XYZ file of C-alpha atoms in Angstrom:
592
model
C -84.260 -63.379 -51.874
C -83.013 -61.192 -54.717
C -85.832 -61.636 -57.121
C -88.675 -61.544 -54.253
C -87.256 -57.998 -53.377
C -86.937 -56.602 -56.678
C -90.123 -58.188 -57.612
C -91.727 -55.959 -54.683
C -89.946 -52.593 -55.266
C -90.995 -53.066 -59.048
C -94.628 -53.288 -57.744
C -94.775 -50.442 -55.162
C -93.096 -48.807 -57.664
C -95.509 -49.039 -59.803
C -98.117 -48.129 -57.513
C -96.524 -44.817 -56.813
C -96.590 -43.769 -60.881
C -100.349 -43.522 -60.333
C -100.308 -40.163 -59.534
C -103.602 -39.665 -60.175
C -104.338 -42.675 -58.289
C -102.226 -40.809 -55.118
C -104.582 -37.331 -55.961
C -107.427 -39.292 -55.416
C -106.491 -40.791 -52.193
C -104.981 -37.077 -50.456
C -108.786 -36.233 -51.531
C -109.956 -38.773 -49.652
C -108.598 -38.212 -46.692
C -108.903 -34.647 -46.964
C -105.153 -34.147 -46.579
C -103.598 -30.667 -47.285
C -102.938 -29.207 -50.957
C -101.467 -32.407 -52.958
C -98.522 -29.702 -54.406
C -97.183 -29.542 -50.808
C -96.429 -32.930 -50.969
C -94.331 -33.189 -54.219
C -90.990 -33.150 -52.708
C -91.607 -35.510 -49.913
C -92.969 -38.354 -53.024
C -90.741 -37.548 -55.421
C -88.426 -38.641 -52.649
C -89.922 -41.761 -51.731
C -89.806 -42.790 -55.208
C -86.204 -41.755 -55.542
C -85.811 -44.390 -52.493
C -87.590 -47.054 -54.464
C -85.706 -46.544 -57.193
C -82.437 -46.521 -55.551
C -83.326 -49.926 -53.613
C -84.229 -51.403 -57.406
C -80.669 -50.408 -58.710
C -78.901 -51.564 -56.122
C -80.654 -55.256 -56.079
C -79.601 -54.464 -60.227
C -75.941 -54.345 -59.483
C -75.500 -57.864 -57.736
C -78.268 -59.832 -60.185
C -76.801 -62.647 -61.214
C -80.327 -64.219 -61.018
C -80.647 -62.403 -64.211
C -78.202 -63.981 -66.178
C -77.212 -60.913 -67.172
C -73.137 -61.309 -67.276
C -70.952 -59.597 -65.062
C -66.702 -59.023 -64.722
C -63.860 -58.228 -62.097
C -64.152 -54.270 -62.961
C -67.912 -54.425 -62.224
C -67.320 -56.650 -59.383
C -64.947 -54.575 -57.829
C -66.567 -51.376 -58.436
C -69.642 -51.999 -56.252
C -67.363 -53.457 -53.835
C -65.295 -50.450 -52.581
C -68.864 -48.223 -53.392
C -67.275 -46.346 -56.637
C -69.363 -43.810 -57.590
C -71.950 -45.123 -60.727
C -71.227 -42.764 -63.135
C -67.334 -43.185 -62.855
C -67.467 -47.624 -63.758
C -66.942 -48.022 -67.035
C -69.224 -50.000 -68.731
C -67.373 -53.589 -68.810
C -69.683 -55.725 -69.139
C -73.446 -56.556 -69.548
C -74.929 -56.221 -66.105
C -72.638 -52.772 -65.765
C -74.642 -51.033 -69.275
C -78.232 -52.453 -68.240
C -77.838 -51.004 -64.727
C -76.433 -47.697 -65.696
C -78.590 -47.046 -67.908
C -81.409 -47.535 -65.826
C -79.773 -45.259 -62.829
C -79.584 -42.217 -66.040
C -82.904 -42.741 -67.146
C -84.119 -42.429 -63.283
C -81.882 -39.692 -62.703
C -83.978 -37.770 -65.454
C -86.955 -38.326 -63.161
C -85.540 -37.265 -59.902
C -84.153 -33.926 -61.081
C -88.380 -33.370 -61.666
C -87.774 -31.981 -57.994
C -86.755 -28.574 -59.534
C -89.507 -28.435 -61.509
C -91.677 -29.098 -58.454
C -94.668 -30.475 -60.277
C -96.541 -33.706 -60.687
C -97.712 -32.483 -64.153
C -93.732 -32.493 -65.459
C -93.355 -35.955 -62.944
C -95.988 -37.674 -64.966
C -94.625 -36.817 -68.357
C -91.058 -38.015 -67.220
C -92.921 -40.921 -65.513
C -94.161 -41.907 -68.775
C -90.508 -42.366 -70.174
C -89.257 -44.433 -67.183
C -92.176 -47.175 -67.397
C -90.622 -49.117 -69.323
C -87.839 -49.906 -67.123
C -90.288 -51.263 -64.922
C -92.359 -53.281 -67.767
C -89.038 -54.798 -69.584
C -87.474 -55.980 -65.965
C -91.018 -57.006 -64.718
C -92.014 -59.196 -67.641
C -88.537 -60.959 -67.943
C -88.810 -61.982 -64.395
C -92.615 -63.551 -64.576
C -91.544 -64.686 -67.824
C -88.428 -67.266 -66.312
C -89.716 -67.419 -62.636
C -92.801 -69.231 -61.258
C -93.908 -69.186 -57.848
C -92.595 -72.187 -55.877
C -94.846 -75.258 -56.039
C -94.629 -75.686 -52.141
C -96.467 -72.117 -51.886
C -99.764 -73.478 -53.289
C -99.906 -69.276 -54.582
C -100.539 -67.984 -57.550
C -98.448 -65.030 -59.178
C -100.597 -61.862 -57.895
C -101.461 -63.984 -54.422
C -97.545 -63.878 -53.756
C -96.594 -60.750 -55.660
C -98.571 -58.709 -52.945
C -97.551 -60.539 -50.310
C -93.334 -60.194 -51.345
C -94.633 -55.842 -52.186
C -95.985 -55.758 -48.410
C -92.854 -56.962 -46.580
C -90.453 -55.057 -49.250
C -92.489 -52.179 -48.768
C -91.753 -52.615 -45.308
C -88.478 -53.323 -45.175
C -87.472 -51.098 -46.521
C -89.429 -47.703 -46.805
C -90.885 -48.106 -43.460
C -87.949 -48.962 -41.886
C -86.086 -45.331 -40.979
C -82.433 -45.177 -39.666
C -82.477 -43.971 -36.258
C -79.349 -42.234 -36.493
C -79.949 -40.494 -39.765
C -83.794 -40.109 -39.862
C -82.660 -41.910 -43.715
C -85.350 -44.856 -45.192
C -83.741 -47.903 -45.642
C -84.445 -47.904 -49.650
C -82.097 -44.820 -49.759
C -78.949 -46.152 -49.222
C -77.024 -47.216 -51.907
C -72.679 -47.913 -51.956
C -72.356 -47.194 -55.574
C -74.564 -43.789 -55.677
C -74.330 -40.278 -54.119
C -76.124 -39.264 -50.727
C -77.395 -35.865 -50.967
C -79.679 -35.289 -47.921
C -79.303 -31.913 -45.709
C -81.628 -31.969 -42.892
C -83.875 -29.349 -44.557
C -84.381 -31.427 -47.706
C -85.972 -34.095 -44.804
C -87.830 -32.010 -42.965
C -89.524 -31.029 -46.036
C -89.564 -33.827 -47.510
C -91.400 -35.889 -44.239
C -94.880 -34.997 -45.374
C -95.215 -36.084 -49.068
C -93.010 -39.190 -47.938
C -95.853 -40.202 -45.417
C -98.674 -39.842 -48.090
C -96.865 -41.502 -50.715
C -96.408 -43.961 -48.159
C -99.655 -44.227 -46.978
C -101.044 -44.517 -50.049
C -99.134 -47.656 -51.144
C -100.274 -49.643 -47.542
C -103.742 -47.866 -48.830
C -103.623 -49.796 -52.505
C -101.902 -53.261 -50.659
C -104.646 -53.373 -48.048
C -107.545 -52.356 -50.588
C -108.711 -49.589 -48.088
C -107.951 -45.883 -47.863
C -108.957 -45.931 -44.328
C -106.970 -48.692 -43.086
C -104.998 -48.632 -39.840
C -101.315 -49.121 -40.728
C -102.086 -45.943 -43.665
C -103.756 -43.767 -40.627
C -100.476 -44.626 -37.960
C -98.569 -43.352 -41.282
C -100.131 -40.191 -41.238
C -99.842 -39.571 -38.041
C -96.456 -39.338 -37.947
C -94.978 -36.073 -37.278
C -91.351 -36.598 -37.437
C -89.269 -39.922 -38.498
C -88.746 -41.066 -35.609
C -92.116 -41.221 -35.361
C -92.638 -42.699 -38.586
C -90.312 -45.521 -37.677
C -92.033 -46.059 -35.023
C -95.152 -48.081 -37.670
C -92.519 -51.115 -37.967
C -93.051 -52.651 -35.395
C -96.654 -52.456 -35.719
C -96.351 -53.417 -39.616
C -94.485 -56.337 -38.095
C -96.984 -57.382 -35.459
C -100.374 -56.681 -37.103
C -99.230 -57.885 -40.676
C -95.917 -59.517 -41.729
C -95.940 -62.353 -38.308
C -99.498 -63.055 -39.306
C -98.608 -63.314 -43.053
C -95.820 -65.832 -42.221
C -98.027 -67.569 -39.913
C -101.160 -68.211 -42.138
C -99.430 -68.693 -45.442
C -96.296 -70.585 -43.975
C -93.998 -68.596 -46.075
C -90.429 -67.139 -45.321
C -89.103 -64.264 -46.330
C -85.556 -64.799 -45.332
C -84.233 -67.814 -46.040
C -86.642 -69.931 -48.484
C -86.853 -68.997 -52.240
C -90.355 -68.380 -52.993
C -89.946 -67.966 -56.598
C -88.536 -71.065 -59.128
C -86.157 -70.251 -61.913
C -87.191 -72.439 -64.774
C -84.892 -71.228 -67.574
C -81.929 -69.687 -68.513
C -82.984 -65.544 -69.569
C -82.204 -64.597 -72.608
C -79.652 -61.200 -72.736
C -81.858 -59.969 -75.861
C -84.865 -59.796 -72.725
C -82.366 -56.254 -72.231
C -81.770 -55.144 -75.238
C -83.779 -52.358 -75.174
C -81.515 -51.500 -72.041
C -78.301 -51.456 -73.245
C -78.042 -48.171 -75.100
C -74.367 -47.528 -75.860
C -73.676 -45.125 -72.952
C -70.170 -42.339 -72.914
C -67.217 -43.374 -71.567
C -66.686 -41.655 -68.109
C -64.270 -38.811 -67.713
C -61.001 -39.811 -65.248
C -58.432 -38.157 -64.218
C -55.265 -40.160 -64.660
C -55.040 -41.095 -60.382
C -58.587 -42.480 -60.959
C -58.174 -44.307 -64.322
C -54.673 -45.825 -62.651
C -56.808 -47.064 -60.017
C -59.216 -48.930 -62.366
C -56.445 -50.643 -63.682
C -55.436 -51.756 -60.815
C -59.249 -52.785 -59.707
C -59.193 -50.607 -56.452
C -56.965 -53.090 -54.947
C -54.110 -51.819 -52.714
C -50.117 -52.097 -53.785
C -47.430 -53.333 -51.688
C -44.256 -51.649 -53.471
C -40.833 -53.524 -53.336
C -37.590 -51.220 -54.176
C -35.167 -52.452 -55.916
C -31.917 -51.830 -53.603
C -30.562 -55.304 -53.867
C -30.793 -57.524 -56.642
C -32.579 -59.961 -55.321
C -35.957 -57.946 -54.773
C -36.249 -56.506 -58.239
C -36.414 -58.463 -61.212
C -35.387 -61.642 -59.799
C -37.706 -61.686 -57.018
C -40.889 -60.829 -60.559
C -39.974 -63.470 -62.528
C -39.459 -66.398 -59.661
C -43.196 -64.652 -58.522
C -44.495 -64.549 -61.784
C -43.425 -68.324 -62.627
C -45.139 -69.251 -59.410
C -48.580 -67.293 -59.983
C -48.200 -68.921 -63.046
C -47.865 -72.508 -61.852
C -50.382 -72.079 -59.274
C -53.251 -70.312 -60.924
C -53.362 -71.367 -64.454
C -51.558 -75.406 -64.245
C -53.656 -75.913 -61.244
C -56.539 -73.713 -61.569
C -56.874 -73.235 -65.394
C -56.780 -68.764 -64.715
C -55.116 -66.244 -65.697
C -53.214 -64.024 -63.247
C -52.879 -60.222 -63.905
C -49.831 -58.326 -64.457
C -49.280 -54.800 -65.067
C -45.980 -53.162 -67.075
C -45.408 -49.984 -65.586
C -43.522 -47.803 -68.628
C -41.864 -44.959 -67.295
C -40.405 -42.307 -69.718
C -37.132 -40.599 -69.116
C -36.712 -36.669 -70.276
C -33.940 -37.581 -72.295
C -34.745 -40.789 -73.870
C -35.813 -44.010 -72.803
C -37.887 -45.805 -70.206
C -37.573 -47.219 -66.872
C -40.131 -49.977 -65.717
C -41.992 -51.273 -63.057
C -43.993 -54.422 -63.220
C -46.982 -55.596 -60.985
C -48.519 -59.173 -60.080
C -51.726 -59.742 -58.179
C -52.362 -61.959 -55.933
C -55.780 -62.711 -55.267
C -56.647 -64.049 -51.382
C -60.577 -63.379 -49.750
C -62.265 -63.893 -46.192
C -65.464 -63.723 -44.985
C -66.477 -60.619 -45.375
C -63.365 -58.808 -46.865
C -61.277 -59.340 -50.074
C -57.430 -59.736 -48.874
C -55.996 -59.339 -52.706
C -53.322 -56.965 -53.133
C -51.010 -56.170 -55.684
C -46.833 -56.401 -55.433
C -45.238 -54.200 -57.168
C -41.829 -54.119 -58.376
C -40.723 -50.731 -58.274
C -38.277 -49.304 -60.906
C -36.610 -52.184 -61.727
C -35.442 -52.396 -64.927
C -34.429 -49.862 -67.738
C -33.982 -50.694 -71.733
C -30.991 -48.445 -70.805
C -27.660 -50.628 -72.238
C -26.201 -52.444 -68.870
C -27.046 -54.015 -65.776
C -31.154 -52.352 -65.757
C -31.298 -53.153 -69.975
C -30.131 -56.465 -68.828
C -32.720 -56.998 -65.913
C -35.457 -55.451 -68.680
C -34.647 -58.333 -71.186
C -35.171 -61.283 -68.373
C -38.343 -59.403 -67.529
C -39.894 -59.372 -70.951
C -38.706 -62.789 -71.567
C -40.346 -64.062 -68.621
C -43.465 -62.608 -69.626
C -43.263 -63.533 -73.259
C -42.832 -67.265 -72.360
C -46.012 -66.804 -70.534
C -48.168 -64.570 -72.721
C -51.072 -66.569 -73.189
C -51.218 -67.766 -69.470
C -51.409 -64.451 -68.152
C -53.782 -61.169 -68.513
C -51.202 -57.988 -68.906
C -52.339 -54.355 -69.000
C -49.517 -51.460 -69.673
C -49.640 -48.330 -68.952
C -47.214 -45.187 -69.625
C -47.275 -43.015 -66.357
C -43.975 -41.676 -64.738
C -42.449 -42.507 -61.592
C -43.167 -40.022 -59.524
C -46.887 -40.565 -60.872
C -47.337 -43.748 -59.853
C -45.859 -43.531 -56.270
C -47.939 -40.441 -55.599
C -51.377 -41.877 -57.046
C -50.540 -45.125 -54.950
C -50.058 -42.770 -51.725
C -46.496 -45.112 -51.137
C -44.734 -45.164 -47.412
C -41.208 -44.774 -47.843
C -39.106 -47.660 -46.298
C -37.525 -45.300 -43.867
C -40.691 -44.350 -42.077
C -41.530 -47.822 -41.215
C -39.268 -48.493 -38.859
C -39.257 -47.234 -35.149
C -36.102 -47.062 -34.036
C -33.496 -49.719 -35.281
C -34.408 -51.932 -32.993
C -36.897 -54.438 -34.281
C -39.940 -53.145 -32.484
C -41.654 -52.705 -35.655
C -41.102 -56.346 -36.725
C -42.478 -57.347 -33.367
C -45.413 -54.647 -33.195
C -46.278 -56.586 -36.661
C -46.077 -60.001 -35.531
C -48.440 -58.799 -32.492
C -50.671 -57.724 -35.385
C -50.472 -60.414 -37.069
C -51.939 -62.770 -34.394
C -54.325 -60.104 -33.710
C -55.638 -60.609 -37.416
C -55.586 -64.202 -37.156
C -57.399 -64.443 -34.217
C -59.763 -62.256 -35.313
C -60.422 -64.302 -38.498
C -61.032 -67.661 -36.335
C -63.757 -65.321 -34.107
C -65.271 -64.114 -37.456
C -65.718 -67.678 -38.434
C -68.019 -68.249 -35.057
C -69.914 -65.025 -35.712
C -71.069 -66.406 -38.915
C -72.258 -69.431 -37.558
C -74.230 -67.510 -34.788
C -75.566 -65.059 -37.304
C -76.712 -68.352 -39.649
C -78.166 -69.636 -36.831
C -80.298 -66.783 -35.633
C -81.422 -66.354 -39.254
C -82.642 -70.228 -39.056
C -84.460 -69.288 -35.835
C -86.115 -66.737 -37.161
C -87.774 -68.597 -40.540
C -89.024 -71.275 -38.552
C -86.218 -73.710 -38.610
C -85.027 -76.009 -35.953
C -81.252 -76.365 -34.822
C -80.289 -80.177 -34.359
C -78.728 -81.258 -31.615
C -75.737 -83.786 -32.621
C -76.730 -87.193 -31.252
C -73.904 -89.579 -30.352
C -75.190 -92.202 -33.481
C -74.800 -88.648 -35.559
C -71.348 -88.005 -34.239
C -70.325 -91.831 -34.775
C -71.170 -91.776 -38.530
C -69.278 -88.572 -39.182
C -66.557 -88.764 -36.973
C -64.089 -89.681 -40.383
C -65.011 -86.628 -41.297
C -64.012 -82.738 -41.866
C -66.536 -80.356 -39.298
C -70.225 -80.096 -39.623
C -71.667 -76.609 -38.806
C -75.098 -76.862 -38.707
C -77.793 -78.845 -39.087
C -81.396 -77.571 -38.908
C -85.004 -78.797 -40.006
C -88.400 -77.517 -41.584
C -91.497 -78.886 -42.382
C -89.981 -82.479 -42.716
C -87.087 -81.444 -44.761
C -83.467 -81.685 -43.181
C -80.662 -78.876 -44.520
C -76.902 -79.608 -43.799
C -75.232 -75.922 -43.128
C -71.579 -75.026 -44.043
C -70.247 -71.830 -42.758
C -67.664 -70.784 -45.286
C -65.140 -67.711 -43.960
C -63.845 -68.261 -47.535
C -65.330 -69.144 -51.441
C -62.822 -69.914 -53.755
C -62.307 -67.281 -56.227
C -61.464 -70.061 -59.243
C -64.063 -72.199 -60.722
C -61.283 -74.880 -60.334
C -61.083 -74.858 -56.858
C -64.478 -75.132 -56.032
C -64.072 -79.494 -57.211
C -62.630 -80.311 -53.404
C -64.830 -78.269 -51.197
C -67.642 -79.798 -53.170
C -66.639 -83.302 -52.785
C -65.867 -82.856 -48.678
C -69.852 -81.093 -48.110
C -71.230 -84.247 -50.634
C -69.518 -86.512 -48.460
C -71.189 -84.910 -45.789
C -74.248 -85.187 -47.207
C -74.021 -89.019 -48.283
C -72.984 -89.887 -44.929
C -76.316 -88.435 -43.578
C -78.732 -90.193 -46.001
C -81.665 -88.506 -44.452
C -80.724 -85.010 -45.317
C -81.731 -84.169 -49.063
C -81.028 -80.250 -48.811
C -77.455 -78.804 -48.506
C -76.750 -75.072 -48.501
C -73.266 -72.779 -48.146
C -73.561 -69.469 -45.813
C -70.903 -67.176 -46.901
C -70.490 -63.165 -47.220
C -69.450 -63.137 -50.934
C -69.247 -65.027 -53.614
C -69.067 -64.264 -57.449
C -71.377 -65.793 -59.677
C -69.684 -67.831 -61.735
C -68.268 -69.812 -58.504
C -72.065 -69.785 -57.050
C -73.048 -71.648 -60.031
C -70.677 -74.053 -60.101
C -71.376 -74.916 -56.313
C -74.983 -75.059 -57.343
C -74.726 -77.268 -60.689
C -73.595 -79.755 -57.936
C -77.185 -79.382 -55.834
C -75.195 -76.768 -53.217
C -77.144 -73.831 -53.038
C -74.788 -70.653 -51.806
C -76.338 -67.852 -49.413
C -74.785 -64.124 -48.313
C -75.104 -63.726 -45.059
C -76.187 -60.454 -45.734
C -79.084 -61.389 -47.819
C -80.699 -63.112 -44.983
C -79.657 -60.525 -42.623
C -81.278 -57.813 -45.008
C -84.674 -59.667 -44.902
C -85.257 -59.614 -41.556
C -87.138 -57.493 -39.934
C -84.817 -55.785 -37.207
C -84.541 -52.447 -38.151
C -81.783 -50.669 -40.107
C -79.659 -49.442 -37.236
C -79.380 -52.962 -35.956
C -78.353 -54.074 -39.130
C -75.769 -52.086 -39.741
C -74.350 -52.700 -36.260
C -74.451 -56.519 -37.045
C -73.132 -55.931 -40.152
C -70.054 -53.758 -38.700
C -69.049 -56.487 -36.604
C -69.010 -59.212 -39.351
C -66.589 -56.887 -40.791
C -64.579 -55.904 -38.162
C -64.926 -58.527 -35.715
C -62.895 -58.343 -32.205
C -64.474 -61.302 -30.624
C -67.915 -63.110 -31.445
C -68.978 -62.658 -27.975
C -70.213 -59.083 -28.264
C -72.888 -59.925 -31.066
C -74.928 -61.210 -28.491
C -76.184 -58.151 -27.681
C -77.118 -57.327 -30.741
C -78.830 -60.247 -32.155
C -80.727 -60.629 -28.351
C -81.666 -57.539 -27.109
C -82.825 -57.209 -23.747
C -85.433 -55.318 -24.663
C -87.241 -58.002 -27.869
């Protein structure tokens, strides 16, 4: 659904650098002075633009290559301008979010004459993503569209989506938010800013429904607050987007509309990838880039047998498992810490890399202060260390950085052993273990929350749930669980709903042979798809070079047309789920 989006923004986009084009309209419909409502479009443009980058940062449609730093970056919603730029997909999308930054600051300026000079230098952006995508996509055959037929269509229920969808709770367009860039947005800025918003907005529906004097552009206007402005989705979804699905049997949440049919070229962003500065860290925030944002368990060494011992015996087995079985690398860090009167104590660091559903369980252990290239017992325990890690050198990624001790425990905000325990008399072993089966009963209700939420997202594009018929439960019976099975115009899709994607190209070879065993057993179903939360793309691709295709549940959640607040409720509990039961409410509201 990636593409279709960004395909839309890029449009309505582009129909909002018209400024002339938006001049002509406020004439029109003999609106107020067009200078009152700069701030208000400059904003909605800011929101378009924002929506754009942040379908840039997960594009792995775009071949554009991507790593763990970037990865993990938009994960825990680092600020943009504080990733380094690690990879491809990292330089093309900063540099787009700088040279759009440029254009929002036109709000000081507070004129459309300075916003159409600085338009003029951001055009391209659109132009260079725009033409690679029509370039290496074609609309699907089953469509029967051609590319501007479908093009509007995908701009009308982006458009909708997500500018005329308004946070209840916030007043804040959907477009705006964005995990990996700031929020800046005091209640004055949106009161002023309701007014141009509404035009700009207006305008688009205007140039989508070829009429200035259309209906949905007219309940725009009306608005008066944005509440009130919200309250035009609904009737968007009503008066246009049901009949759209309807007439041109076309989904917008779970189908692909467009076609890859070749590999894109990284030269296609060339003229994106200007060398950008390095950002400026301080050394608690560079410390955590090393370590990927992940948190650190510490171990202290006060018996032998949890310092260097307990490293190398956990090395030799991250070793074993990830690279003999799984052909990667684990990471390990070398902590070097300098002593004021010569030499170093060390610390070493292994981590171990575990996901769910919606949450990534990898952590790092770290081996505090455990060895010293002091002469004795700690030079001893320093040699065994570096041997270790010498005999593995080329099986293993290792990073090393100089910091001092009390450094590191301070920038990794470490609990001292002697505050975790209550009061010497196990309780905080047993308030654990209570925790414990919290967690993992919490994981197995996540796992039936995702297969609820894949199911209402079936409902909703026009699929049908199959019942499992006693000749269907005979042939599979041998084996693992089925999830789902639903059909659609003829076709028949086999659903897996995955709490967990491997992390290791490696590992993906068993979980694809169980779901094509599934499939072979059911000869009539030709279609088979994963539902999962997250997934990198180099694993995605190797599930679909095997005919699996892999969807994020929040994808198809994003597409459909609930509202935001909804959404983010849904979305809350997939995260933080204390029992399936409670989504019901959510996903059927008494009053829909």
């Amino acid at each position: 659904m990636k593409v279709e989006a960004l395909l839309g923004l890029l449009n309505a986009e582009k129909i909002l650098f018209d400024i002339e084009g938006f001049e002509k309209f406020m004439h029109q419909k003999n609106l107020a002075a067009v200078q009152k409502s700069f701030t208000g479009y400059l904003f909605l443009l800011e929101c378009v633009e924002r929506k754009i980058i942040g379908l840039m940062k997960e594009s792995d449609y775009l071949d554009l290559n991507s790593d763990i730093v970037w990865n993990r970056a938009c994960w825990v919603g680092l600020n943009i301008e504080k990733i380094p730029t690690t990879c491809d997909l990292a330089l093309v999308t900063k540099n787009i979010y700088f040279k759009y930054k440029k254009l929002w600051e036109a709000g000081h300026a507070n004129s459309f004459e300075i916003l159409k000079r600085r338009i003029a230098s951001v055009k391209k952006i659109n132009r260079i993503i725009f033409a690679t995508i029509k370039k290496n996509f074609v609309p699907n055959s089953s469509k029967h569209m051609k590319w501007e037929e479908l093009l509007e269509i995908e701009t009308k229920y982006f458009v909708f989506i997500y500018l005329n969808d308004i946070s209840k709770s916030g007043g804040i367009p959907n477009a705006y938010l964005n995990s990996i860039l700031q929020h800046r947005l005091p209640k004055v800025f949106m009161e002023k800013s309701l007014f141009g918003y509404k035009c700009g907005l207006a305008y688009i529906w205007s140039v989508l429904r070829k009429n200035p004097n259309n209906k949905i552009s007219e309940h725009i206007l009306s608005a008066n607050s944005w509440t009130e402005l919200d309250h035009c989705f609904n009737l968007i979804r009503n008066q246009i987007i049901c009949p759209l699905e309807a007439k041109k049997k076309i989904s917008f949440v779970w189908e692909n509309n467009y076609k890859k049919i070749k590999k894109i070229n990284s030269t296609e962003f060339s003229k994106l990838k200007t060398t950008l500065k390095k950002p400026t860290l301080t050394k608690e925030e560079l410390l955590n880039q090393h370590l990927l944002w992940y948190e650190t368990s510490p171990l202290y060494p006060e018996r032998v047998f949890n310092g260097v011992n307990a490293f190398t015996l956990l090395l030799t087995g991250t070793v074993t498992e990830y690279w003999s079985q799984h052909n990667f690398k684990p990471r390990v860090i070398r902590f070097t810490h300098p002593e004021k009167y010569g030499g170093n104590k060390y610390s070493y660091a292994i981590l171990l890399e575990s996901s769910g559903i919606a949450t990534d369980y990898s952590g790092w252990i770290l081996f505090y202060s455990c060895a010293t290239d002091f002469s004795g017992f700690g030079g001893n325990e320093h040699r065994l260390a570096e041997q270790k890690i010498q005999e593995f050198k080329d099986k293993i990624i290792l990073t090393e950085i100089k910091i001092s001790e009390k450094e590191l425990l301070n920038s990794l905000d470490v609990i001292p052993e002697d505050y975790k325990t209550f009061d010497g008399k196990g309780r905080a072993k047993e308030v654990l273990m209570k925790l414990k089966d919290l967690e993992n009963q919490q994981t197995a209700d996540t796992g039936n929350l995702l297969e609820l939420l894949t199911v209402f997202c079936l409902m909703h594009g026009g699929f049908k749930i199959q019942k499992w018929s006693n000749e269907l439960k005979k042939k599979t019976q041998h084996l693992s669980q089925m999830d789902l099975l639903a059909e659609k115009d003829g076709i028949n899709y086999l659903i897996e709903c995955q709490n967990t994607i491997p992390m290791h190209s490696s590992q993906c070879k068993k979980m694809i042979e169980e779901i094509n065993s599934k499939k072979n057993c059911l000869k009539k179903l030709y279609s088979t798809r994963i539902v999962t939360a997250n997934c990198l793309p180099e694993i995605k691709s190797e599930f679909e070079k095997s005919g699996i295709e892999v969807v994020r549940i929040f994808d198809l959640l994003e597409g459909i047309p609930i509202g935001t607040d909804k959404k983010k409720q849904i979305i809350k509990r997939l995260k933080n789920t204390a029992g399936y039961r409670q989504i019901k409410y959510l996903i059927c509201p008494k009053n829909q």
